[in-house]
Backbone as CSV, one residue per row, in Angstrom:
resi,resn,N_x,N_y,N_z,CA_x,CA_y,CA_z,C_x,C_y,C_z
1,UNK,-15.261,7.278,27.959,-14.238,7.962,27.191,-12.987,7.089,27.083
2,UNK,-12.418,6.520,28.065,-11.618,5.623,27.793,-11.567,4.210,27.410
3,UNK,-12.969,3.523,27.801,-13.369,2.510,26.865,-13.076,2.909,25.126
4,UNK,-13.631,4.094,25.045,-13.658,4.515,23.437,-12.064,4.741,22.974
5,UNK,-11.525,4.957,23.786,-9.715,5.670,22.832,-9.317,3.733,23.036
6,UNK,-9.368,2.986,24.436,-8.675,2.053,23.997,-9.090,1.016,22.662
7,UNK,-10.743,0.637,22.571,-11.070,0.704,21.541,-10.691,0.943,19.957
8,UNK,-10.377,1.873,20.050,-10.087,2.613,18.819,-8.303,2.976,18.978
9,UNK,-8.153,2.737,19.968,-6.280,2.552,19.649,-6.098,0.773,19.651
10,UNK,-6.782,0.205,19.792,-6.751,-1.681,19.576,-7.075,-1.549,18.224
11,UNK,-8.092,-1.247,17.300,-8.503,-1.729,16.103,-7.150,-0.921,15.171
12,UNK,-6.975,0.287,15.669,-5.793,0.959,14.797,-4.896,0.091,14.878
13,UNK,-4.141,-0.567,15.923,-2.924,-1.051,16.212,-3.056,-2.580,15.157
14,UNK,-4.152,-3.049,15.498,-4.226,-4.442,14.486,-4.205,-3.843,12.882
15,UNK,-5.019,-3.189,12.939,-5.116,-2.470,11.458,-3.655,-2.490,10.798
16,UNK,-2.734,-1.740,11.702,-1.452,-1.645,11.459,-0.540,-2.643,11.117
17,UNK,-0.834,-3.647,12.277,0.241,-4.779,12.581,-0.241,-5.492,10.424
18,UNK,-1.563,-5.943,10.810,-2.031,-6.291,9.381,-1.475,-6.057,8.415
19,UNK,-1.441,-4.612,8.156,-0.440,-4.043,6.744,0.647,-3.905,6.764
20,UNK,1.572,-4.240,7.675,3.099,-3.966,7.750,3.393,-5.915,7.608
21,UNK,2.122,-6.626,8.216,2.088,-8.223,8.000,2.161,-8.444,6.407
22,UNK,1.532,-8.030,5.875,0.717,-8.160,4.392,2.078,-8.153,3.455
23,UNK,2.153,-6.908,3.788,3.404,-5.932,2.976,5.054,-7.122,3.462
24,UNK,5.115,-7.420,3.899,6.793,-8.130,4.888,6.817,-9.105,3.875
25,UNK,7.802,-9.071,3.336,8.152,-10.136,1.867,8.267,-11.271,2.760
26,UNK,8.332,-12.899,2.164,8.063,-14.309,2.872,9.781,-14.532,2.783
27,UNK,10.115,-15.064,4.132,11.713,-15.685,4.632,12.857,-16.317,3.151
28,UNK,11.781,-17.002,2.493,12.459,-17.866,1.123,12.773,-16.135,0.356
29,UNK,12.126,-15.194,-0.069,12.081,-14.395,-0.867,13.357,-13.319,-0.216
30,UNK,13.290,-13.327,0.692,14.657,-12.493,1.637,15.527,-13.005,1.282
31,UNK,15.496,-14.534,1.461,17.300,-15.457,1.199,17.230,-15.142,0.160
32,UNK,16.574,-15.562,-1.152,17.026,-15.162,-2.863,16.929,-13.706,-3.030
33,UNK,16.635,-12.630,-2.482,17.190,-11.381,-2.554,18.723,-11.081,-1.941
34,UNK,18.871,-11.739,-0.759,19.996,-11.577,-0.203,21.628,-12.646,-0.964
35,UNK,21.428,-13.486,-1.652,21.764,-14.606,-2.441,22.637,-13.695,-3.641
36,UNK,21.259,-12.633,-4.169,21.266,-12.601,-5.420,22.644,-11.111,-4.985
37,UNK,22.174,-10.472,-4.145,22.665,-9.428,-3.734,24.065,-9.480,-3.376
38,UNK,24.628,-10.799,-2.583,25.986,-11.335,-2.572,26.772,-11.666,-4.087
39,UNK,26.060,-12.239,-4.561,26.274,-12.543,-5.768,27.090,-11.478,-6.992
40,UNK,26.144,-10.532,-6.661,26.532,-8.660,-7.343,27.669,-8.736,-6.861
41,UNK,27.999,-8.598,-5.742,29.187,-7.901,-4.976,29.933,-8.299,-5.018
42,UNK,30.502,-9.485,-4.917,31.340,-10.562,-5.047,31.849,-10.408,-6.426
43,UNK,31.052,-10.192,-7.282,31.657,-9.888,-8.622,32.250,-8.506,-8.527
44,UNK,31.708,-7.354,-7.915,32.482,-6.265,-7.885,33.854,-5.830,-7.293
45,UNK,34.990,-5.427,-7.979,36.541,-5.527,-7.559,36.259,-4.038,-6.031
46,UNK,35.296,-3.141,-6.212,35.286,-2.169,-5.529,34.055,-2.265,-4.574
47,UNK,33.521,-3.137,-4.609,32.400,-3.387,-3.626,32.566,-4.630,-2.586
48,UNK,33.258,-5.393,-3.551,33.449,-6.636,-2.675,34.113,-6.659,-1.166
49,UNK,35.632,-5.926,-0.953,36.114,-5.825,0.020,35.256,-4.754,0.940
50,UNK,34.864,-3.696,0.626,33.636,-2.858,1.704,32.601,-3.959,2.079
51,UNK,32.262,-4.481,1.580,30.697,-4.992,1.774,31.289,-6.466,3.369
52,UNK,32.283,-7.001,2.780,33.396,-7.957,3.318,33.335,-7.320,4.620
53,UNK,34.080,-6.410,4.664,34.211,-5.762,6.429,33.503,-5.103,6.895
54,UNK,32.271,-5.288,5.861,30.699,-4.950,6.601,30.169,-5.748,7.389
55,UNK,30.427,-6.920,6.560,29.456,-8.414,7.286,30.264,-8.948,8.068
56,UNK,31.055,-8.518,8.153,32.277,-9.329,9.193,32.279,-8.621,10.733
57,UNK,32.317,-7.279,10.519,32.278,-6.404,12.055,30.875,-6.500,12.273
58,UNK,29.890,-6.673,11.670,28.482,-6.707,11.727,27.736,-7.925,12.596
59,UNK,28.724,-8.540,11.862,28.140,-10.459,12.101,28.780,-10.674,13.532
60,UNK,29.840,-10.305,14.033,30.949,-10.330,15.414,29.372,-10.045,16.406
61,UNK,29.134,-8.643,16.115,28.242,-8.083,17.515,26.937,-9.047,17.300
């Protein structure tokens, strides 16, 4: 009985890790989302300073 649950909680757990692997956008594709996303804001007169003392108290801890 417990051969069988660890079994079958190992193949679930890889199963898992797999599709959350699959699915996880690639490091280059994060920076040009995150790039593009600065980019927006920086142009915005009402977003820019929020977003500013977001990444700033954020980036400290």
């Amino acid at each position: 009985m417990l051969r069988r649950y660890l079994i079958v909680n190992g193949v679930t757990t890889v199963l898992l890790y797999a599709a959350i692997y699959s699915v996880t956008p690639s490091m280059k594709s994060l920076e040009a989302l995150r790039d593009s996303f600065e980019g927006f804001v920086m142009q915005s007169p009402v977003l820019a300073p929020l977003v500013n003392k977001v990444i700033l108290v954020t980036s400290v801890l």
